[in-house]
Structure formats: structure tokens, C-alpha cells
Amino acid sequence: MSQALVAGVVVGGIYGLMALGIVLVYKGARVLHFGQGEIGTLALFVAWWVVDERQGLGQPWLLGAAAAVVAAAAVSLVFERLVVARMVEASRLAIGVATVGLLLFLFSLELKLWGASPKYLAPPIEGLGPRVAGLHVSPTQVLALVSAAAIGLGLTAFLRRTDFGLGVLGAAQDPAAARLVGVPLARVSVFTWVVAGVLAAVAALLVEPTIGVFTAGFMTRFFVFALAAALIGGLTSLPGAFAGGIVVGILDQTVQYWSLGVPVPGLSVLAVFALILLVLLVRPQGLLGRAAA
Amino acid sequence: MSSPIVSIKGLRAGFGPTTVLHGVDLAVGPAEVAVLLGLNGAGKSVTLRVAAGLIPAWAGTVRLGGEDVTTLPAEARVGRGMAHVTQGRHVFPGLTVEENLRLGAYTLRRRDRSRYAAVLDSVLDRFPRLADRRRQLAGTMSGGEQAMLAVGRALMANPRVILVDEPSAGLAPAAADALVETLRGVHRSGVAMLLVEQNVTFALDLADTVHVMRQGTVVHSAPRQRVDQDRLTAELGIGRLLKGGTR
Amino acid sequence: MRPARRQVVVGAVVIAATVLPPLVSRVAPGFLDELLALRLAQAAAFAAMALSLNLLMGYAGQISLGHGALLAVGAYTSGILTGRFGLPFVAGLAAAAVLGGAVAFVVGLPALRLRGLYLAITTLGLLLVMQESILQIPWLSRGSAGVALPRPVAGDFVFTRNADFLALVLVVVIVLWLVDANVTRTRLGRAFRGLREDEQVAASRGVDVARHKLLAFLLSGAMAGVAGCLHGHLLRFVDSRTYDLNLSLLLVAVVVIGGLGSRLGVVLAGVGFGLLPEILRAITPAAEGWDHLLGAALLIVAMARHPEGVAGAITEARHAKAARQARAGVAESAPTEIPRLPELPRPAGAADRPAVAPGEALLEVRDLTVRFGGLTAVDHASISVPAGRIVGLIGPNGAGKTTLFNAVGGFVRTASGTVHLGGQRIDHLPPHERAARGLGRTFQRVGLARDLSVRENLLLSQHAICRYSAVAALGFLPGAARTEAEAGERADLAIAAIGFERFADMPAKHLSGGMQRIVEMACALVTAPELLLLDEPSAGMAPGAVENLAIRLRDLRDALGRTLLLVEHNVPLVLDVCDEIWVLHAGRVIAHGTPDEISRDPTVVEAYLGRNVPAEPVS
């Protein structure tokens, strides 16, 4: 049980990272970024190609991870500049569909370049890990926990402490007012989309070792769970998204743990879905969200 | 009058198929308060929003201190000394008072960071209420305080002219009075103002010059002392009410 | 298209769809081999899926990101019934439709509370539940990975060949198309599109918003069940991964690219995506295997360049000329004159309406209070409106005039007080039932369905008096056809009255603001309401038009004894046109009387002009 709790917090932190990206883009552009998960998967493929000794370059994990993050940032940047930036006047739905296009494009690209067979990316640190209060916490879990917390805190600090970060927050709350104090909205947009892509890449790198292998579409399920987390947090609240991630992670892992041997499949998914419905029907603006005007 | 801070000539603009401004001409001199009056839908707020760069002009020019800024984006006009207090006092509700003020100085801090502290002090001096509430979230303040914050945030850009859109709308009378005093103080410190206001008393209290708009054009401009009262009351549709007249 | 000609065309298309594929594949197999037949049938099934999602998303504006879940319901249902229990294909198809509709109905229930993306994400969650939980129940697939779906059997004939099955798929798709066409030409489709554009406006025109949202889910689900069933029997085997998120999202993309709400556009986009590999291969053999990649790239480019979709681009082009005319011709910003407003008799089916003698109170608001959080917008206000009079409601900004209107219309929750219309208490009724009892209104921001044409708006406004069942609508049965014809006549009379024949088929959004106001008033009057609430009718009108408006409003009162209640900023107009006036300030009624009395009342002047205003405001 406690083991499941630890796993839940770890996975939840990763959901939280993805959810941060979802909320950033949603706040900034009022769009759900469906391509985000697949950017993470693409980043995994890049990392695998850099790291893998037989089919790839055989470089160290850290270099692979760096390449993955760069690739995710580059894809996001290109997409923002070539597509999103040109759709200022378009309906939000149209931009959402364009991100669906990105999802399908990356999915097909991965299949085309690397095929359908599952890939194995060696974890950054091997071994059983330290025992903390009688529980095994694997190095992968420690890495995931530390990275998620560090990135979450770092992002918060950036947004609150720098002028540009404050501008990003302000633009999300009131774009017209942000323009009127001189915040360059175009650069804010680039920032949000690139950060969302990078967060997806980091989440993918952290979550992959808990599963072991991946194929195209690997991040889809995590994206949906992260979406649930963002929704539970209110879809517009950054701390809410992260907290929502932890809640979803713990629920997911504990239900999985308890339902071993129960002959009803997919109970954890059912539980998360029930939680979404419950939160939305009782408090439609989410736990930490502001009521929409 | 010396050369104007803001001069608008032949301005046309609108939404989709609807033309709202049919050639607006007006000017705001240095340290002058110009007030736009008119019925709902006359185009007052649209004039302000085009001047600020939030709505594109279809024709005509907007000059700021002699420079043609008609095609400049809104954010670039701020850096050149034009601040805007929008209708509904759009403060950033999820940011604190101090963060709101810091964002107001976004362009100032990029140009000359060293002046930020002084400007912040002067704004907080002017608005002691804000100084008391530096750490409070702007969205949790009263309407009157948000109005003060919106004006304070505009001043943080160290502007030459402020565009103010219906500052008294939705404020309790006491808060509106306080706001008039504030704006008068801003005026005295030498900042020019272009003000749109429904509350005639409020507007005439502050105005140096009055411009009356109807159907997307300015139909009457005069210094406050020489406003044609019959014309003003007729344009605003309140003449008969004021004179107790009947049909 | 005239009915007789329409029947001939439909008959010819059905015969062609039935005969051509089997015939061509046997006579000239080079033109239609089994692979091509499979691809064509897949494309047709894909079009059926897109039609289903278009009904929900394009018409009713409810986004579903998990439509695959409904397709899976259809395929699994039919597969289990026909494959395991040996029922005929027709039974599987019917069950797929019923179960698809039922599941969608349940999915739609949260839609009564949730909007937009929140709802969309729950549909996505349902898809994941379907894939990871429900479809994994061992009983469904009996331990195998999925469900096998046998090809249909008719007597001794089995639809083994793809070309034969293609004919069957085509016929079903044609039926779906016809049903969908019946949706759009009846009150059903107008109600869907009305609630998509503005739920408040739709409700004020008599549309039961909750009921029609659920109906849209139900119909869309039934169509999705049918589409899933066809698709499953075509593939012969489906599993939980067949209808995944990527497919669901691709469907959304197809509907948007085809143009939300455009039947033809959506079917073309669906077929286009279904046949993309064939099309690419026809262009260059080198494209083999790149179809998915190119398709996705195409999708991004299409969205970036034509966010309105294919149909949107076509419609814009078609109406561009008319829109330019509207812009340049009749009225650049606002018409200088208001045309005669429609003076139509009370409709036949208006039995619920109250009968009140002129001069007696038609509307009676007593002690009404409305609070928003801590703010009291309307504070124990009581007003009454006598039948056959024009009554004004004035007051400074924020006095609570529009809130009072909304309370009368049923759009805000009241904290206390009662509202009676013609002696019947209506404050417990939902907005659409108040509309059915003869309450009409206009909105400050112009209450029109912007994407609907002028004529469609006038038809939508008759929702409460067009009474026929949803089933009659789907089959376009004689009762529905007759009622539609009557409603059409009424709409045409209203268009003729305001002289808008040239703009009858133009989307309302292409009209100038002033023209939209005129159309809106025609919409409010087309059902000959007992009481018409006008919210700022003169806003944005030229002074000439305002004077003219007064004449038109008096016409309504004098010619037909209509009762009007108007909220207005334009005080001269109110003083000019009203028989009596109520003055609201800070949510309270502060004065009531004739225009003469009101204009002499010092408290009114004071309230209106802010603080301590002297008799002469300018020193």
C-alpha cells in the first residue's frame, strides 16, 4: 500500500509536469494542446536514438536527454511560429485541430522513422535504490521526484520573479491589459508553447523507466491523465494542475494496487474518470480554478 | 496651443461590416484633459481603443508627440509614452498590487531600470491605499481600489498621456469622488489625459476641453468654459429631463 | 429542389449505389478490385462517422473528443449479436443504433451542467474508460483480443466480397444523409444550431435547451452506432484499439476541415481522408507509405490557411458579394429609417397564451429581488405593465434594468418575488415555456443566431409554435412538412414586411449592426408575442432612425394592441413613445408615472446625472 503511495506520488509528479504545460498553453491561448503528449514521445525516440548502443549513437543518457529536450523545444518553436502565430484571428477550435494535426504528424513520423516495434531506453541510474522508512525508492523514482519538484519550483520562481515571467502570467489573465503595459504577446506565446513541449519531454523521460518500453503513441495515456489532473486543478491554475497531478497519480496507483486480482479491468481509469465527473459536477471550475466569467 | 501630445485625424474604424468611426478628428495638448462625451454607441470607447492600438484604424492617422503611430502595435505605443486605463479597470486579478505595478513598469524597466524605484515610490505616495496593500491580490480588492490600481499601473509607465475609459462606471459615489481627486492630482503633475466618461458631472469636473461625439464623428469641441450647453444637453439626450420639460 | 425532383434524384442515387459496385467489380474488375472496394467502403464508413460527429459538434456545438467510444459500442454490439448469437445483420445494426444512442445520452447528461472544454474532456475520459475498462471485460471478447463481425447474409447470399458490402454501406450512408438533411430542415436542426450560437437567445425563442442538447447526443450516438457497426463488419474484426484517441481526434479534425455544420463539406472531407492513400498513389507511386504523414501535414496546413474549413471558405466566397452589397449599399453603419415591423396575427397553436383585456395588467412583477453574490442587483422591485400599452423602464447605468428583464425572461435566479403574465404565475417556469406563453424579447447585444440566415432566424423564432415530434422531424412526415410550410410562410411575410427579401438567405452576421437589430425585432414579433421586452432598441441607431423607431413602436401598439416594455438609455425616445414609465435606481423602483410626471420628478434627475446635480449642469 505505502509502496503504491510512493509510486503514486512519483507518477503524480510526472502527470503534474505535463499538466503544467497543458495549463500554460490553455491559459495563454485558450487551446488544448493535443500534440503535447506526442512531442514527449518524439523526444523519447530522439533520446533512444542518441543513447542506444546497437541501433543508435551509443552516447551517455544525459546527452540523449539533452537532445530530447532540444528536439521537443525545436518542434514546439517551429509549430508556434509557423502555425499558431499565423492563426491569431482563427477560432480556438481551429487551433486545437491544428494541434491534432501535430499529434498525428509526429505519430506518423515516429512510425516512419523508427517503426512499430517497442523500444527500450535504459534508465539513467540502475539499481534497487535506498530504503526510506522501510520502503524501496528506486533511483528512477528519486530522480523523477526530484526533477518534477525542481522544475515545478523553478518554473514558478521564473514566472513570479522575472518581469517576463510576470508578463506571461499577466497575459494569461488579461491579454489586452498585458499589451497595454507593453508585454510582447508574440514572445509570450513562443515561451508557453516551447515550455509545454519541454515539460512533455521531461515527463516522458521520467516516466519511461517506470514502464520500460515505448512505441509511438506512448504518451497518449499520460496526456489524458495529465488532462484529468489539469481539469481537477481547474484548467487555469498552475499549482492546481500540479496538485491535481499528485491526486490523479495516487488514485491511479492505489486503485491499481488494490484491484490486483479483481476481475474488473481498468478500475484505475474508471476511478480517475469518476473523480473528474465528481469534481466537475460539484465544483465545475475545478478545485483551485476561478469561476469562468 | 503648443503642439499636441496626441493628434487624431480622419480616423475611420469598425468591426466586421460595421463602420463605427466615420472620420474622427481631435487633439490633446500637453498637460491637457480632453473629455469625450456622447450617447452610447457614439464611438467614444472605440476612438480610445484605436488610439491605443487595440483596434486597427481603417483610415486616418494617430500621432503621438508628432510621431505617426497609426500602425504601431499597442505594446510599442506604451514605450513611447501612451498609457491606457481600459473600461472595466482591467487589473491582473491573480497578481498582487505590487506585481501589477511592476508590470505597469514593463517598458520603463527595460529602458531604464534604475528609475523604477523612484517611480514606484511616487505612485505609492500618490496612492497610500495601494501602499498598504502591496501584497494583496488585485482581484480581491474593491472596485474603487481596483480603479486606483489601474490608474497607478498606467502611471508606472511614466507616460506623457493617459487614455482613460469610463473610470467611474460601476463605482459607488464615494469611490467615484475619490477617483476624480486622484485624476485631478495626476493632471496637476503634468500628465495629459484623454477621458471617456458617461457621468457628465464627473467629466465636466475634470475637463479642460470637451469633445462631443455622435455617430462616429466629433460634432462639437470647445474649452469647458465655452461649451454650448444647449448643444451638449441635446446631444446627450438629457435636455428635457434637466429642464423639466415635456414633449 | 422541388419535392418530386428530389425524389427522383434520391432514387437514382440509391439505385446507382446498389447496382454499380457489384456490377463494375464483376464486369470490369480492373476498375474496382477488392482492395479499392475496401478503401471506398472504409471512406464511406468514415463519412458516416463524420456525419455523426457533425450533428453533435457542427449543429449543436457540443465537442466530443471521444467519439470513438460510441463507434466501439456500435461495432461491439453488432459483432456480439450477429457473431455470437447469430442474429441477422439488420438486428445488429438496429441494436448498434439504439445502444449507441443510449450511451451517448448518458454521456450527454453532464452537458446539462458543463460547457465547452470541460465537457469535451469528459468525453475524452469516457473514451479511455471504454478502451481500458469496458471493452476489456472478458465476457465481451470471450478472452480473445477483440470481437469478430461476420459479413451480412441475405438468404443464400453472403456479402463476402468488399464490392458487394460497399453497396450496402453506401445505401446506409445515403439513409443517414437523408435523416441528417431532415434534421437541418426542421425545428430540430434549427434548435441545435440556435443553442450552439447562444443558449439564452435560443431559450428566449422557445427552445428547450436541455432537451435539445440531449437529443443531439442521442441522435449523434445512434448515427455513430450505425457507423461503427458498418465499419466493424467491413473490417470483420475489431478490438479495443481500433477506435482510439487518434481516430477520435482525426474525426474532430475532419468535421472542422469539412466545415462545422456543413453536411456536404464534412462528407467530402471524410471521404477525402479515407481515400488519401489512393489519391496520393494516383499522383505519384513514391507516396506509398507516406500517406499518414502527408495527411497530417495537410491537416495542419489546411487549418492554418482556412480555419473556417472547406465549407466555410466556400460560404464566405458565395456570400462575399452579398456582404459587400450590404456593407456598401443599404446601410453603412445603421439604417436611417426603420421599416414597418411585421404585424402578424396570433398563431393558431398558441393555446397557452393568456387573454387580458386592454388596460388590465398583463405583466405583474411583485417584490422581485435578484442577488449576484453579495451584490443586490434588483431590490424588492414591483412593476406592472398594462396590456396594450408601451411602458418604459429607465435608470442610470447599473440600475438593474437588464437584470429585471432577465428575471422576467427566466434567465437569472430570483431571491424573492413573483412574476405573473396575464394572471398566470411564470416565475417557476424555464425560459422556453415563458416564450411559449407569449413572452418575446430582444437583447442589448442583438439576439440573433449569427451563422443562421435571416430566414432561418425567423424560423428558429417560431420554435414554440412549430409543434411536431422529433420523430416526425427525422422522417419529415406530413405533419412536420405542413407545419414547416406554414412557418415558412410566416417567415416570408415577416421578411416582406421589413423589406429584407434581398438578404433572406444571408447569414445574419454579414448584416450591419442596425440591420441586425431590425431582423431581431422581426424575429421577436414573428410569433406575435403578447408581451415584447425590448432591451435598448435604439442603441447604435442614427438619430433619424430613432425617431422612426418611435413611430413603428406606436404602430405595433395601435394596429394590433401589442404590449411593449422597453429598457432604454435614450431618454427622449422613452418620454416620446411611452404611455407610462418606471424608474429604477440601484435596483429599486424610485418613480412611476406618465412621461410628464417623470420628467418633472427631481429624484429622477438626481439619480440620472450622478451626485448633487444642479438644475443646470454646466457652470
PDB file of C-alpha atoms in Angstrom, chain A residues 80-283:
ATOM      1  CA  GLU A  80       4.229  28.023 -32.765  1.00  0.00           C
ATOM      2  CA  ARG A  81       5.910  30.220 -35.358  1.00  0.00           C
ATOM      3  CA  LEU A  82       4.563  28.523 -38.498  1.00  0.00           C
ATOM      4  CA  VAL A  83       1.086  27.617 -37.308  1.00  0.00           C
ATOM      5  CA  VAL A  84      -0.108  29.153 -34.045  1.00  0.00           C
ATOM      6  CA  ALA A  85       1.308  32.614 -34.687  1.00  0.00           C
ATOM      7  CA  ARG A  86      -0.487  32.737 -38.021  1.00  0.00           C
ATOM      8  CA  MET A  87      -3.821  31.779 -36.502  1.00  0.00           C
ATOM      9  CA  VAL A  88      -4.319  34.794 -34.243  1.00  0.00           C
ATOM     10  CA  GLU A  89      -7.677  35.531 -35.821  1.00  0.00           C
ATOM     11  CA  ALA A  90      -8.775  31.888 -36.093  1.00  0.00           C
ATOM     12  CA  SER A  91     -11.242  30.205 -33.791  1.00  0.00           C
ATOM     13  CA  ARG A  92      -9.737  28.451 -30.802  1.00  0.00           C
ATOM     14  CA  LEU A  93     -11.179  25.178 -32.096  1.00  0.00           C
ATOM     15  CA  ALA A  94      -9.254  25.575 -35.337  1.00  0.00           C
ATOM     16  CA  ILE A  95      -6.000  25.931 -33.401  1.00  0.00           C
ATOM     17  CA  GLY A  96      -6.960  22.894 -31.324  1.00  0.00           C
ATOM     18  CA  VAL A  97      -7.441  20.935 -34.547  1.00  0.00           C
ATOM     19  CA  ALA A  98      -4.059  22.140 -35.785  1.00  0.00           C
ATOM     20  CA  THR A  99      -2.534  20.606 -32.641  1.00  0.00           C
ATOM     21  CA  VAL A 100      -4.381  17.385 -33.501  1.00  0.00           C
ATOM     22  CA  GLY A 101      -2.616  17.641 -36.843  1.00  0.00           C
ATOM     23  CA  LEU A 102       0.692  17.932 -34.983  1.00  0.00           C
ATOM     24  CA  LEU A 103      -0.183  14.852 -32.894  1.00  0.00           C
ATOM     25  CA  LEU A 104      -0.971  12.774 -35.984  1.00  0.00           C
ATOM     26  CA  PHE A 105       2.074  14.131 -37.820  1.00  0.00           C
ATOM     27  CA  LEU A 106       4.506  13.231 -35.047  1.00  0.00           C
ATOM     28  CA  PHE A 107       2.844   9.832 -34.580  1.00  0.00           C
ATOM     29  CA  SER A 108       3.236   9.008 -38.264  1.00  0.00           C
ATOM     30  CA  LEU A 109       6.747  10.412 -38.317  1.00  0.00           C
ATOM     31  CA  GLU A 110       7.808   8.156 -35.459  1.00  0.00           C
ATOM     32  CA  LEU A 111       6.345   5.115 -37.195  1.00  0.00           C
ATOM     33  CA  LYS A 112       8.018   6.072 -40.434  1.00  0.00           C
ATOM     34  CA  LEU A 113      11.456   6.720 -38.935  1.00  0.00           C
ATOM     35  CA  TRP A 114      11.625   4.116 -36.204  1.00  0.00           C
ATOM     36  CA  GLY A 115       8.941   1.537 -36.953  1.00  0.00           C
ATOM     37  CA  ALA A 116       6.310  -0.069 -34.773  1.00  0.00           C
ATOM     38  CA  SER A 117       8.435  -2.368 -32.632  1.00  0.00           C
ATOM     39  CA  PRO A 118       8.771  -1.380 -28.956  1.00  0.00           C
ATOM     40  CA  LYS A 119      11.949   0.445 -27.974  1.00  0.00           C
ATOM     41  CA  TYR A 120      13.849   0.086 -24.741  1.00  0.00           C
ATOM     42  CA  LEU A 121      15.575   3.087 -23.231  1.00  0.00           C
ATOM     43  CA  ALA A 122      17.935   2.147 -20.410  1.00  0.00           C
ATOM     44  CA  PRO A 123      17.177   4.023 -17.193  1.00  0.00           C
ATOM     45  CA  PRO A 124      19.649   6.765 -16.246  1.00  0.00           C
ATOM     46  CA  ILE A 125      20.581   5.073 -12.951  1.00  0.00           C
ATOM     47  CA  GLU A 126      20.430   1.331 -12.332  1.00  0.00           C
ATOM     48  CA  GLY A 127      19.982  -0.437  -9.047  1.00  0.00           C
ATOM     49  CA  LEU A 128      17.457  -1.008  -6.296  1.00  0.00           C
ATOM     50  CA  GLY A 129      17.942   2.301  -4.550  1.00  0.00           C
ATOM     51  CA  PRO A 130      17.886   3.366  -0.946  1.00  0.00           C
ATOM     52  CA  ARG A 131      15.363   2.215   1.649  1.00  0.00           C
ATOM     53  CA  VAL A 132      13.457   5.118   3.106  1.00  0.00           C
ATOM     54  CA  ALA A 133      11.328   4.336   6.155  1.00  0.00           C
ATOM     55  CA  GLY A 134      11.110   0.706   5.166  1.00  0.00           C
ATOM     56  CA  LEU A 135      10.145   1.438   1.568  1.00  0.00           C
ATOM     57  CA  HIS A 136      12.145   0.844  -1.556  1.00  0.00           C
ATOM     58  CA  VAL A 137      12.504   4.014  -3.553  1.00  0.00           C
ATOM     59  CA  SER A 138      14.249   3.275  -6.812  1.00  0.00           C
ATOM     60  CA  PRO A 139      16.818   5.745  -8.171  1.00  0.00           C
ATOM     61  CA  THR A 140      14.485   6.358 -11.097  1.00  0.00           C
ATOM     62  CA  GLN A 141      11.755   7.333  -8.676  1.00  0.00           C
ATOM     63  CA  VAL A 142      14.098   9.600  -6.755  1.00  0.00           C
ATOM     64  CA  LEU A 143      15.212  11.220  -9.986  1.00  0.00           C
ATOM     65  CA  ALA A 144      11.607  11.684 -11.118  1.00  0.00           C
ATOM     66  CA  LEU A 145      10.533  13.137  -7.796  1.00  0.00           C
ATOM     67  CA  VAL A 146      13.473  15.496  -7.509  1.00  0.00           C
ATOM     68  CA  SER A 147      13.255  16.641 -11.128  1.00  0.00           C
ATOM     69  CA  ALA A 148       9.491  17.193 -11.019  1.00  0.00           C
ATOM     70  CA  ALA A 149       9.744  19.205  -7.827  1.00  0.00           C
ATOM     71  CA  ALA A 150      12.744  21.187  -9.062  1.00  0.00           C
ATOM     72  CA  ILE A 151      11.162  22.001 -12.392  1.00  0.00           C
ATOM     73  CA  GLY A 152       7.840  22.901 -10.812  1.00  0.00           C
ATOM     74  CA  LEU A 153       9.509  25.221  -8.315  1.00  0.00           C
ATOM     75  CA  GLY A 154      11.907  26.649 -10.889  1.00  0.00           C
ATOM     76  CA  LEU A 155       9.089  27.462 -13.276  1.00  0.00           C
ATOM     77  CA  THR A 156       7.086  29.097 -10.506  1.00  0.00           C
ATOM     78  CA  ALA A 157      10.076  31.182  -9.488  1.00  0.00           C
ATOM     79  CA  PHE A 158      10.701  32.249 -13.065  1.00  0.00           C
ATOM     80  CA  LEU A 159       7.086  33.241 -13.577  1.00  0.00           C
ATOM     81  CA  ARG A 160       6.874  35.204 -10.343  1.00  0.00           C
ATOM     82  CA  ARG A 161      10.310  36.773 -10.106  1.00  0.00           C
ATOM     83  CA  THR A 162      11.207  37.936 -13.601  1.00  0.00           C
ATOM     84  CA  ASP A 163       9.465  40.708 -15.488  1.00  0.00           C
ATOM     85  CA  PHE A 164       8.906  38.478 -18.481  1.00  0.00           C
ATOM     86  CA  GLY A 165       7.502  35.699 -16.312  1.00  0.00           C
ATOM     87  CA  LEU A 166       5.138  38.129 -14.677  1.00  0.00           C
ATOM     88  CA  GLY A 167       4.194  39.273 -18.170  1.00  0.00           C
ATOM     89  CA  VAL A 168       3.365  35.670 -19.082  1.00  0.00           C
ATOM     90  CA  LEU A 169       1.086  35.387 -16.062  1.00  0.00           C
ATOM     91  CA  GLY A 170      -0.462  38.769 -16.749  1.00  0.00           C
ATOM     92  CA  ALA A 171      -1.053  37.946 -20.405  1.00  0.00           C
ATOM     93  CA  ALA A 172      -2.852  34.769 -19.370  1.00  0.00           C
ATOM     94  CA  GLN A 173      -5.131  36.698 -17.059  1.00  0.00           C
ATOM     95  CA  ASP A 174      -5.867  39.563 -19.411  1.00  0.00           C
ATOM     96  CA  PRO A 175      -4.099  39.690 -22.782  1.00  0.00           C
ATOM     97  CA  ALA A 176      -5.409  43.138 -23.700  1.00  0.00           C
ATOM     98  CA  ALA A 177      -4.241  44.646 -20.422  1.00  0.00           C
ATOM     99  CA  ALA A 178      -0.872  42.928 -20.856  1.00  0.00           C
ATOM    100  CA  ARG A 179      -0.457  44.505 -24.285  1.00  0.00           C
ATOM    101  CA  LEU A 180      -1.348  47.856 -22.790  1.00  0.00           C
ATOM    102  CA  VAL A 181       1.520  47.699 -20.323  1.00  0.00           C
ATOM    103  CA  GLY A 182       3.873  46.699 -23.119  1.00  0.00           C
ATOM    104  CA  VAL A 183       4.204  42.928 -22.741  1.00  0.00           C
ATOM    105  CA  PRO A 184       5.141  41.435 -26.148  1.00  0.00           C
ATOM    106  CA  LEU A 185       2.429  38.824 -26.629  1.00  0.00           C
ATOM    107  CA  ALA A 186       4.200  37.128 -29.531  1.00  0.00           C
ATOM    108  CA  ARG A 187       7.180  36.251 -27.336  1.00  0.00           C
ATOM    109  CA  VAL A 188       4.863  35.142 -24.531  1.00  0.00           C
ATOM    110  CA  SER A 189       3.211  32.748 -26.959  1.00  0.00           C
ATOM    111  CA  VAL A 190       6.545  31.260 -28.072  1.00  0.00           C
ATOM    112  CA  PHE A 191       7.533  30.841 -24.442  1.00  0.00           C
ATOM    113  CA  THR A 192       4.363  28.988 -23.419  1.00  0.00           C
ATOM    114  CA  TRP A 193       4.377  26.570 -26.339  1.00  0.00           C
ATOM    115  CA  VAL A 194       8.094  25.804 -26.020  1.00  0.00           C
ATOM    116  CA  VAL A 195       7.840  25.290 -22.268  1.00  0.00           C
ATOM    117  CA  ALA A 196       4.855  22.970 -22.770  1.00  0.00           C
ATOM    118  CA  GLY A 197       6.890  20.919 -25.236  1.00  0.00           C
ATOM    119  CA  VAL A 198       9.921  20.778 -22.940  1.00  0.00           C
ATOM    120  CA  LEU A 199       7.759  19.746 -19.980  1.00  0.00           C
ATOM    121  CA  ALA A 200       6.298  16.938 -22.082  1.00  0.00           C
ATOM    122  CA  ALA A 201       9.802  15.776 -23.000  1.00  0.00           C
ATOM    123  CA  VAL A 202      10.950  15.797 -19.388  1.00  0.00           C
ATOM    124  CA  ALA A 203       7.798  13.983 -18.279  1.00  0.00           C
ATOM    125  CA  ALA A 204       8.346  11.354 -20.972  1.00  0.00           C
ATOM    126  CA  LEU A 205      11.989  10.836 -19.969  1.00  0.00           C
ATOM    127  CA  LEU A 206      10.982  10.454 -16.331  1.00  0.00           C
ATOM    128  CA  VAL A 207       8.009   8.175 -16.855  1.00  0.00           C
ATOM    129  CA  GLU A 208       9.544   5.827 -19.424  1.00  0.00           C
ATOM    130  CA  PRO A 209      11.698   3.890 -16.918  1.00  0.00           C
ATOM    131  CA  THR A 210       8.599   3.084 -14.826  1.00  0.00           C
ATOM    132  CA  ILE A 211       7.129   1.293 -17.856  1.00  0.00           C
ATOM    133  CA  GLY A 212      10.294   0.039 -19.540  1.00  0.00           C
ATOM    134  CA  VAL A 213       9.449   0.142 -23.230  1.00  0.00           C
ATOM    135  CA  PHE A 214       7.698   2.584 -25.530  1.00  0.00           C
ATOM    136  CA  THR A 215       6.215   2.874 -29.000  1.00  0.00           C
ATOM    137  CA  ALA A 216       4.588   5.646 -30.990  1.00  0.00           C
ATOM    138  CA  GLY A 217       1.598   6.949 -29.044  1.00  0.00           C
ATOM    139  CA  PHE A 218       3.281   6.025 -25.749  1.00  0.00           C
ATOM    140  CA  MET A 219       2.395   9.300 -24.053  1.00  0.00           C
ATOM    141  CA  THR A 220      -1.279   9.359 -25.072  1.00  0.00           C
ATOM    142  CA  ARG A 221      -2.499   7.716 -21.893  1.00  0.00           C
ATOM    143  CA  PHE A 222      -0.318  10.011 -19.759  1.00  0.00           C
ATOM    144  CA  PHE A 223      -1.589  13.006 -21.656  1.00  0.00           C
ATOM    145  CA  VAL A 224      -5.192  12.072 -20.899  1.00  0.00           C
ATOM    146  CA  PHE A 225      -4.347  11.566 -17.240  1.00  0.00           C
ATOM    147  CA  ALA A 226      -2.497  14.881 -17.179  1.00  0.00           C
ATOM    148  CA  LEU A 227      -5.542  16.482 -18.746  1.00  0.00           C
ATOM    149  CA  ALA A 228      -7.621  14.991 -15.955  1.00  0.00           C
ATOM    150  CA  ALA A 229      -5.141  16.452 -13.484  1.00  0.00           C
ATOM    151  CA  ALA A 230      -5.323  19.883 -15.102  1.00  0.00           C
ATOM    152  CA  LEU A 231      -9.106  19.723 -15.120  1.00  0.00           C
ATOM    153  CA  ILE A 232      -9.279  18.740 -11.477  1.00  0.00           C
ATOM    154  CA  GLY A 233      -6.989  21.650 -10.718  1.00  0.00           C
ATOM    155  CA  GLY A 234      -9.283  23.973 -12.587  1.00  0.00           C
ATOM    156  CA  LEU A 235      -7.583  24.156 -16.014  1.00  0.00           C
ATOM    157  CA  THR A 236      -6.270  27.649 -15.262  1.00  0.00           C
ATOM    158  CA  SER A 237      -4.330  27.162 -12.058  1.00  0.00           C
ATOM    159  CA  LEU A 238      -0.656  26.164 -12.201  1.00  0.00           C
ATOM    160  CA  PRO A 239      -0.410  24.976  -8.569  1.00  0.00           C
ATOM    161  CA  GLY A 240      -3.817  23.354  -9.069  1.00  0.00           C
ATOM    162  CA  ALA A 241      -2.538  21.427 -12.069  1.00  0.00           C
ATOM    163  CA  PHE A 242       0.428  20.105 -10.131  1.00  0.00           C
ATOM    164  CA  ALA A 243      -1.720  19.194  -7.131  1.00  0.00           C
ATOM    165  CA  GLY A 244      -4.241  17.594  -9.490  1.00  0.00           C
ATOM    166  CA  GLY A 245      -1.377  15.533 -10.915  1.00  0.00           C
ATOM    167  CA  ILE A 246      -0.448  14.199  -7.488  1.00  0.00           C
ATOM    168  CA  VAL A 247      -4.117  13.388  -6.720  1.00  0.00           C
ATOM    169  CA  VAL A 248      -4.556  11.544 -10.016  1.00  0.00           C
ATOM    170  CA  GLY A 249      -1.233   9.738  -9.575  1.00  0.00           C
ATOM    171  CA  ILE A 250      -2.052   8.487  -6.099  1.00  0.00           C
ATOM    172  CA  LEU A 251      -5.570   7.464  -7.118  1.00  0.00           C
ATOM    173  CA  ASP A 252      -4.237   5.689 -10.201  1.00  0.00           C
ATOM    174  CA  GLN A 253      -1.534   3.748  -8.347  1.00  0.00           C
ATOM    175  CA  THR A 254      -3.505   2.846  -5.211  1.00  0.00           C
ATOM    176  CA  VAL A 255      -6.518   1.642  -7.173  1.00  0.00           C
ATOM    177  CA  GLN A 256      -4.199  -0.396  -9.385  1.00  0.00           C
ATOM    178  CA  TYR A 257      -2.646  -1.860  -6.261  1.00  0.00           C
ATOM    179  CA  TRP A 258      -5.966  -2.700  -4.617  1.00  0.00           C
ATOM    180  CA  SER A 259      -7.612  -4.035  -7.733  1.00  0.00           C
ATOM    181  CA  LEU A 260      -4.950  -6.689  -8.404  1.00  0.00           C
ATOM    182  CA  GLY A 261      -6.979  -9.856  -8.749  1.00  0.00           C
ATOM    183  CA  VAL A 262     -10.305  -8.049  -9.013  1.00  0.00           C
ATOM    184  CA  PRO A 263     -11.909  -9.295 -12.231  1.00  0.00           C
ATOM    185  CA  VAL A 264     -12.940  -5.830 -13.399  1.00  0.00           C
ATOM    186  CA  PRO A 265     -10.428  -4.404 -15.875  1.00  0.00           C
ATOM    187  CA  GLY A 266      -9.216  -0.812 -15.889  1.00  0.00           C
ATOM    188  CA  LEU A 267     -10.503   0.108 -12.445  1.00  0.00           C
ATOM    189  CA  SER A 268      -7.933   2.879 -12.026  1.00  0.00           C
ATOM    190  CA  VAL A 269      -9.100   4.561 -15.213  1.00  0.00           C
ATOM    191  CA  LEU A 270     -12.680   4.260 -14.013  1.00  0.00           C
ATOM    192  CA  ALA A 271     -11.707   5.788 -10.684  1.00  0.00           C
ATOM    193  CA  VAL A 272      -9.979   8.751 -12.329  1.00  0.00           C
ATOM    194  CA  PHE A 273     -12.953   9.272 -14.643  1.00  0.00           C
ATOM    195  CA  ALA A 274     -15.345   9.144 -11.710  1.00  0.00           C
ATOM    196  CA  LEU A 275     -13.199  11.684  -9.888  1.00  0.00           C
ATOM    197  CA  ILE A 276     -13.289  14.043 -12.882  1.00  0.00           C
ATOM    198  CA  LEU A 277     -17.063  13.799 -13.102  1.00  0.00           C
ATOM    199  CA  LEU A 278     -17.441  14.294  -9.385  1.00  0.00           C
ATOM    200  CA  VAL A 279     -15.189  17.336  -9.263  1.00  0.00           C
ATOM    201  CA  LEU A 280     -16.814  18.889 -12.314  1.00  0.00           C
ATOM    202  CA  LEU A 281     -20.367  18.352 -11.175  1.00  0.00           C
ATOM    203  CA  VAL A 282     -19.748  19.525  -7.644  1.00  0.00           C
ATOM    204  CA  ARG A 283     -17.328  22.302  -8.485  1.00  0.00           C
TER     205      ARG A 283
END
